[in-house]
PDB file of C-alpha atoms and ligand atoms in Angstrom:
ATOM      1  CA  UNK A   1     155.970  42.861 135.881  1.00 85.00           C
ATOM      2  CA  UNK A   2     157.467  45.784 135.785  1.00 97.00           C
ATOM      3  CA  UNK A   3     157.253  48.327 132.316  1.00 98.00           C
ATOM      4  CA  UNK A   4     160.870  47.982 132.160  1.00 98.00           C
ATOM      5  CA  UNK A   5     161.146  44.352 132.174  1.00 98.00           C
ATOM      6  CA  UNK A   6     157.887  43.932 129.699  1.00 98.00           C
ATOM      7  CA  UNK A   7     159.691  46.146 127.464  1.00 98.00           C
ATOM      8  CA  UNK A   8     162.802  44.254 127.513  1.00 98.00           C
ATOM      9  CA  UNK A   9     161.643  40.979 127.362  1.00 98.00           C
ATOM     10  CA  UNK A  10     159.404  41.989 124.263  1.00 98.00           C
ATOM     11  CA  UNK A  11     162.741  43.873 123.113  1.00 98.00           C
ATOM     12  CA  UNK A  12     164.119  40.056 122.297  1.00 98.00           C
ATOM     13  CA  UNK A  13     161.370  39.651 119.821  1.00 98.00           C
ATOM     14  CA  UNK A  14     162.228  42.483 117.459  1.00 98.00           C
ATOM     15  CA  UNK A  15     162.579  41.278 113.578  1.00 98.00           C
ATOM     16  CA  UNK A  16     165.264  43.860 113.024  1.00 98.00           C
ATOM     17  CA  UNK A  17     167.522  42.468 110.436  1.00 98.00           C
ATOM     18  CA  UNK A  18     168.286  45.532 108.488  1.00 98.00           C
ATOM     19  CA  UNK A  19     168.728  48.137 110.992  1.00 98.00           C
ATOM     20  CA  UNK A  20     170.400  45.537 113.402  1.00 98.00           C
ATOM     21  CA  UNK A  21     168.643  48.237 116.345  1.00 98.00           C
ATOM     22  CA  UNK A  22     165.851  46.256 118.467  1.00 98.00           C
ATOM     23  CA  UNK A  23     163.662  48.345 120.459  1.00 98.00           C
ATOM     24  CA  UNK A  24     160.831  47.071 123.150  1.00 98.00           C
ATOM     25  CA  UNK A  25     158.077  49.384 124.282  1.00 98.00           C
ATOM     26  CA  UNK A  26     155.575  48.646 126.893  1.00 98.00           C
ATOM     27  CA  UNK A  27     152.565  50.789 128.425  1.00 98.00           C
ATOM     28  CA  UNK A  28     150.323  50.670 131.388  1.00 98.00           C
ATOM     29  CA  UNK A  29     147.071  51.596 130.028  1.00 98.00           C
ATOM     30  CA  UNK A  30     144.649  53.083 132.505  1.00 98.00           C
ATOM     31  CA  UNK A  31     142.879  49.992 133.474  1.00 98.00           C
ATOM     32  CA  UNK A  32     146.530  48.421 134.746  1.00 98.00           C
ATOM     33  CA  UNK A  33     146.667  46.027 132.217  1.00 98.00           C
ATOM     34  CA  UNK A  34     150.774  46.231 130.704  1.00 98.00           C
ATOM     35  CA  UNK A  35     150.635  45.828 127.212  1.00 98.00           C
ATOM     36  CA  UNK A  36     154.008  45.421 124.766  1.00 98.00           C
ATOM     37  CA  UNK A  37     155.732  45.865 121.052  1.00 98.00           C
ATOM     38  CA  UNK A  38     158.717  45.513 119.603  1.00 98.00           C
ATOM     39  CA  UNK A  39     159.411  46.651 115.919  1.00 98.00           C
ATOM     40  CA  UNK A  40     158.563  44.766 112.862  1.00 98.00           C
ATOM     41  CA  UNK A  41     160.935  45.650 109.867  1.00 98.00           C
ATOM     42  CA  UNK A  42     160.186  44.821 105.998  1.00 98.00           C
ATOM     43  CA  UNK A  43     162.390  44.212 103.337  1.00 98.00           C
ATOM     44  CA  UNK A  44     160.581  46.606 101.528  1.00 98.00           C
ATOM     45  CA  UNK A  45     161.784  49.556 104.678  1.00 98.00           C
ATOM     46  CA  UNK A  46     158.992  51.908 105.024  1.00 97.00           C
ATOM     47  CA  UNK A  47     156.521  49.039 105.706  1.00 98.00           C
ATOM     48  CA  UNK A  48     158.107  48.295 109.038  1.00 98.00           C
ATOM     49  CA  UNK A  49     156.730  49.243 112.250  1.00 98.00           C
ATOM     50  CA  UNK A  50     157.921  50.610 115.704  1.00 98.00           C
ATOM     51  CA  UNK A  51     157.761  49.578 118.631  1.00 98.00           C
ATOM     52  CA  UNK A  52     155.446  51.737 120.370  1.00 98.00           C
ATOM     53  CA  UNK A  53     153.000  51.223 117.462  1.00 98.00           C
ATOM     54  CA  UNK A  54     152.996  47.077 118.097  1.00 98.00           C
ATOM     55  CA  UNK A  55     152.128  48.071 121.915  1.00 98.00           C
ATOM     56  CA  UNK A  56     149.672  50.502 120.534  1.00 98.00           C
ATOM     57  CA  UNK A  57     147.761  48.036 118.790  1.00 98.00           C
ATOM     58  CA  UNK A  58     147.961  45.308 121.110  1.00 98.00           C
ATOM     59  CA  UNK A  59     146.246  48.020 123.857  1.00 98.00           C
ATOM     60  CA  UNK A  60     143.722  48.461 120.996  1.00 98.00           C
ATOM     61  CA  UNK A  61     142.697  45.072 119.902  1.00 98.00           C
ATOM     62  CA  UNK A  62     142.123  43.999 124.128  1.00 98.00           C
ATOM     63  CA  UNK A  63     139.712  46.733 124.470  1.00 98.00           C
ATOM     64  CA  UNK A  64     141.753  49.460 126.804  1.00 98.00           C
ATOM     65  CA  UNK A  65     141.647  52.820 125.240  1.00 98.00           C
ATOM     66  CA  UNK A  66     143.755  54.650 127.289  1.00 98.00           C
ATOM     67  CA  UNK A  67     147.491  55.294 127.858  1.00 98.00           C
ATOM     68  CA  UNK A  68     148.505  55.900 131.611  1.00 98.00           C
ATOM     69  CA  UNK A  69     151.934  55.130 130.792  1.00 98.00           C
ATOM     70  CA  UNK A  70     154.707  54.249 128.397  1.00 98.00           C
ATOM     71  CA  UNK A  71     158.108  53.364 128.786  1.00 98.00           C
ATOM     72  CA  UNK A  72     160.799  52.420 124.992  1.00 98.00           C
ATOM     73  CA  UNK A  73     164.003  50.623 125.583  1.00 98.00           C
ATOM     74  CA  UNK A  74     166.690  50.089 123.101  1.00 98.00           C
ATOM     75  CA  UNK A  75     170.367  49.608 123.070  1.00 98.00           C
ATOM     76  CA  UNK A  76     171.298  53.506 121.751  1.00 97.00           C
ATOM     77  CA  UNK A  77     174.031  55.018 123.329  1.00 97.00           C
ATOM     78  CA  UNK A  78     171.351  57.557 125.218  1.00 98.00           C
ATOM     79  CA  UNK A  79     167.768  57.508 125.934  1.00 98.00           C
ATOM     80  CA  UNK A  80     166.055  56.061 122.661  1.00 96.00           C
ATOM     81  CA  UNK A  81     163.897  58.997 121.841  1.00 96.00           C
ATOM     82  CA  UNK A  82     160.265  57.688 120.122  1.00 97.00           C
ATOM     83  CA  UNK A  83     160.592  58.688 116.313  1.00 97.00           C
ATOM     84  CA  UNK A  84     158.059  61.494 115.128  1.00 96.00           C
ATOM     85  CA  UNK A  85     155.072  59.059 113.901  1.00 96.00           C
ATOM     86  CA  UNK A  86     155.169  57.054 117.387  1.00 97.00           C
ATOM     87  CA  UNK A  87     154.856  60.569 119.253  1.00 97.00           C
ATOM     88  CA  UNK A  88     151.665  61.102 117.305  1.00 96.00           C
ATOM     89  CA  UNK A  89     150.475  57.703 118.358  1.00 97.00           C
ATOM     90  CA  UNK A  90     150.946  58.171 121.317  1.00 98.00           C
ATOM     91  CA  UNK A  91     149.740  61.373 121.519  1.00 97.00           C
ATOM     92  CA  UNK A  92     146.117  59.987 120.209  1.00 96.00           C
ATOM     93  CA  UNK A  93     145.558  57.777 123.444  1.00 98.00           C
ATOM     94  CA  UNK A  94     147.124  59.780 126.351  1.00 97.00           C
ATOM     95  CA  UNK A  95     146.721  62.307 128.238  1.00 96.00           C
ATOM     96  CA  UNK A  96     149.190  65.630 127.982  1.00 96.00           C
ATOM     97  CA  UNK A  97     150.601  65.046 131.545  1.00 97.00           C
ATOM     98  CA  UNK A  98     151.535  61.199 130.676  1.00 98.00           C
ATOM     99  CA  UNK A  99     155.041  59.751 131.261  1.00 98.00           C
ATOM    100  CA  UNK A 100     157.074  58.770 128.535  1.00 98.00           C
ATOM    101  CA  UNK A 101     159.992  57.058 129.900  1.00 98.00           C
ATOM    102  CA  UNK A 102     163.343  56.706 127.720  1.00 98.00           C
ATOM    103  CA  UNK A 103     165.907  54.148 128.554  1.00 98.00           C
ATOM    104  CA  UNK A 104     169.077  52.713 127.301  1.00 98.00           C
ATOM    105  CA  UNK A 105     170.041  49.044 127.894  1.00 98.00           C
ATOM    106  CA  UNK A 106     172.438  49.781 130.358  1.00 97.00           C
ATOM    107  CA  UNK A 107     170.221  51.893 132.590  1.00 97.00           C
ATOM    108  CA  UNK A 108     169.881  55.340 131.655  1.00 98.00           C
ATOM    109  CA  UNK A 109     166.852  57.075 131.563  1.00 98.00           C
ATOM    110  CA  UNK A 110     164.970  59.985 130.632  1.00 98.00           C
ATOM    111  CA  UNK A 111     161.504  60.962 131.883  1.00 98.00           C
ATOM    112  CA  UNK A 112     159.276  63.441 130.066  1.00 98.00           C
ATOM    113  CA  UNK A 113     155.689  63.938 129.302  1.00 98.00           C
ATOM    114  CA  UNK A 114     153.754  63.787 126.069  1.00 97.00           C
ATOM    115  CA  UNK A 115     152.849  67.047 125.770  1.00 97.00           C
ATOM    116  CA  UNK A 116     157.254  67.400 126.087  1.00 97.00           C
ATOM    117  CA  UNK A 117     157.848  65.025 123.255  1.00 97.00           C
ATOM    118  CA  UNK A 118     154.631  66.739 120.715  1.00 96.00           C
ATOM    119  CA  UNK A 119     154.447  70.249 121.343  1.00 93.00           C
ATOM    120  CA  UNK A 120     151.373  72.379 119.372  1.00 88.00           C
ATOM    121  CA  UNK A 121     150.350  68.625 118.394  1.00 87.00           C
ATOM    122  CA  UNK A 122     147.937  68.112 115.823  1.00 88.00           C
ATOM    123  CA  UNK A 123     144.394  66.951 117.353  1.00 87.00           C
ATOM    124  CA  UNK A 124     140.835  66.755 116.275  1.00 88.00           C
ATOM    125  CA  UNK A 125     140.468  70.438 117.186  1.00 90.00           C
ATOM    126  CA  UNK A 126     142.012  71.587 114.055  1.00 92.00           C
ATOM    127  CA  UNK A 127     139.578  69.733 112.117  1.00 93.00           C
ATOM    128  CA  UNK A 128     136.671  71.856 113.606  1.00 90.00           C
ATOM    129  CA  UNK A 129     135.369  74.577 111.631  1.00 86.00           C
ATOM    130  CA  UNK A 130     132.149  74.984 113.145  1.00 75.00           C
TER     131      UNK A 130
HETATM  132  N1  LIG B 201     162.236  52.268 116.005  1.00 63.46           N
HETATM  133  C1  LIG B 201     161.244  51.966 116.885  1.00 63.46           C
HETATM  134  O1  LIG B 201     160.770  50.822 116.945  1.00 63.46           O
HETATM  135  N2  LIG B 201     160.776  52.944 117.689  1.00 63.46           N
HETATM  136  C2  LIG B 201     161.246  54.230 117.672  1.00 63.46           C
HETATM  137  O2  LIG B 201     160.624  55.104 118.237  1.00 63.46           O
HETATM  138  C3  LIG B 201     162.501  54.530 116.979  1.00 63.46           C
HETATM  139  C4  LIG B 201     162.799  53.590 115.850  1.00 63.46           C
HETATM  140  C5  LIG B 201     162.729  51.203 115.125  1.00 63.46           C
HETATM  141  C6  LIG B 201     162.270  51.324 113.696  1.00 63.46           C
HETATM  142  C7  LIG B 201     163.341  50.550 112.967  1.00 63.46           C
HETATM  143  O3  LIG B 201     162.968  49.180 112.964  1.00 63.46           O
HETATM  144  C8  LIG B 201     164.571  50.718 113.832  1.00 63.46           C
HETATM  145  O4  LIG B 201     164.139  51.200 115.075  1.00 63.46           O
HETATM  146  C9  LIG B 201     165.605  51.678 113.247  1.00 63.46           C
HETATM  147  O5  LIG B 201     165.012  52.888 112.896  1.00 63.46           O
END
């Protein structure tokens, strides 16, 4: 299965009732496997969760540690951009050079690259002090 297709079949799945705005991520992590997310909302808003954070912890609790590749799909009028938190996420499991790809429902795309989407990201070398 393609990334693309994982993404949008998990897409189906999203709870979404407040926001009304399903979104389906899927990644390749580096051993192959494809895992996948969709968002979780909560009546009580900031405990719901994104998409690329369900995929995220799916990769986790199978035992891959690595991100080779992630792709979000949502029905946005462009590219559905992963929010600020998800980029950070992300960030913590792949590679600099990774593709991210964006996609609308109807087909659109945009490709770019971690390091693209979290420039001068925070990472466990600001926490050394010697
Ligand atoms: N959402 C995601 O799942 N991933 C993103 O990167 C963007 C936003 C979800 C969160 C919320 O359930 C809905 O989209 C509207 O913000």
């Amino acid at each position: 299965m393609s990334l693309l297709d994982a993404a949008k079949a998990v897409r189906e799945n999203a709870y979404a009732p407040y926001s009304q705005f399903k979104v389906g991520a899927a990644l390749r992590a580096t051993s192959g496997r494809i895992y996948s997310g969709c968002n979780v909302e909560n009546v009580a808003y900031p405990e719901g969760t994104c998409a690329e954070a369900g995929a995220i912890a799916a990769m986790i609790a199978s035992g891959d540690r690595r991100v080779a590749e992630v792709l979000v799909v949502a029905n946005s009028p462009s590219p559905v951009p992963p929010c600020g938190g998800c980029r950070q996420k992300i960030a913590e499991f792949a590679d600099e050079d990774v593709k991210v790809t964006l996609c609308t429902m109807d087909g659109r795309q945009r490709v770019m690259t971690v390091a693209e989407l979290l420039p001068g990201r925070f990472d466990s070398s600001h926490m050394d002090r010697g």
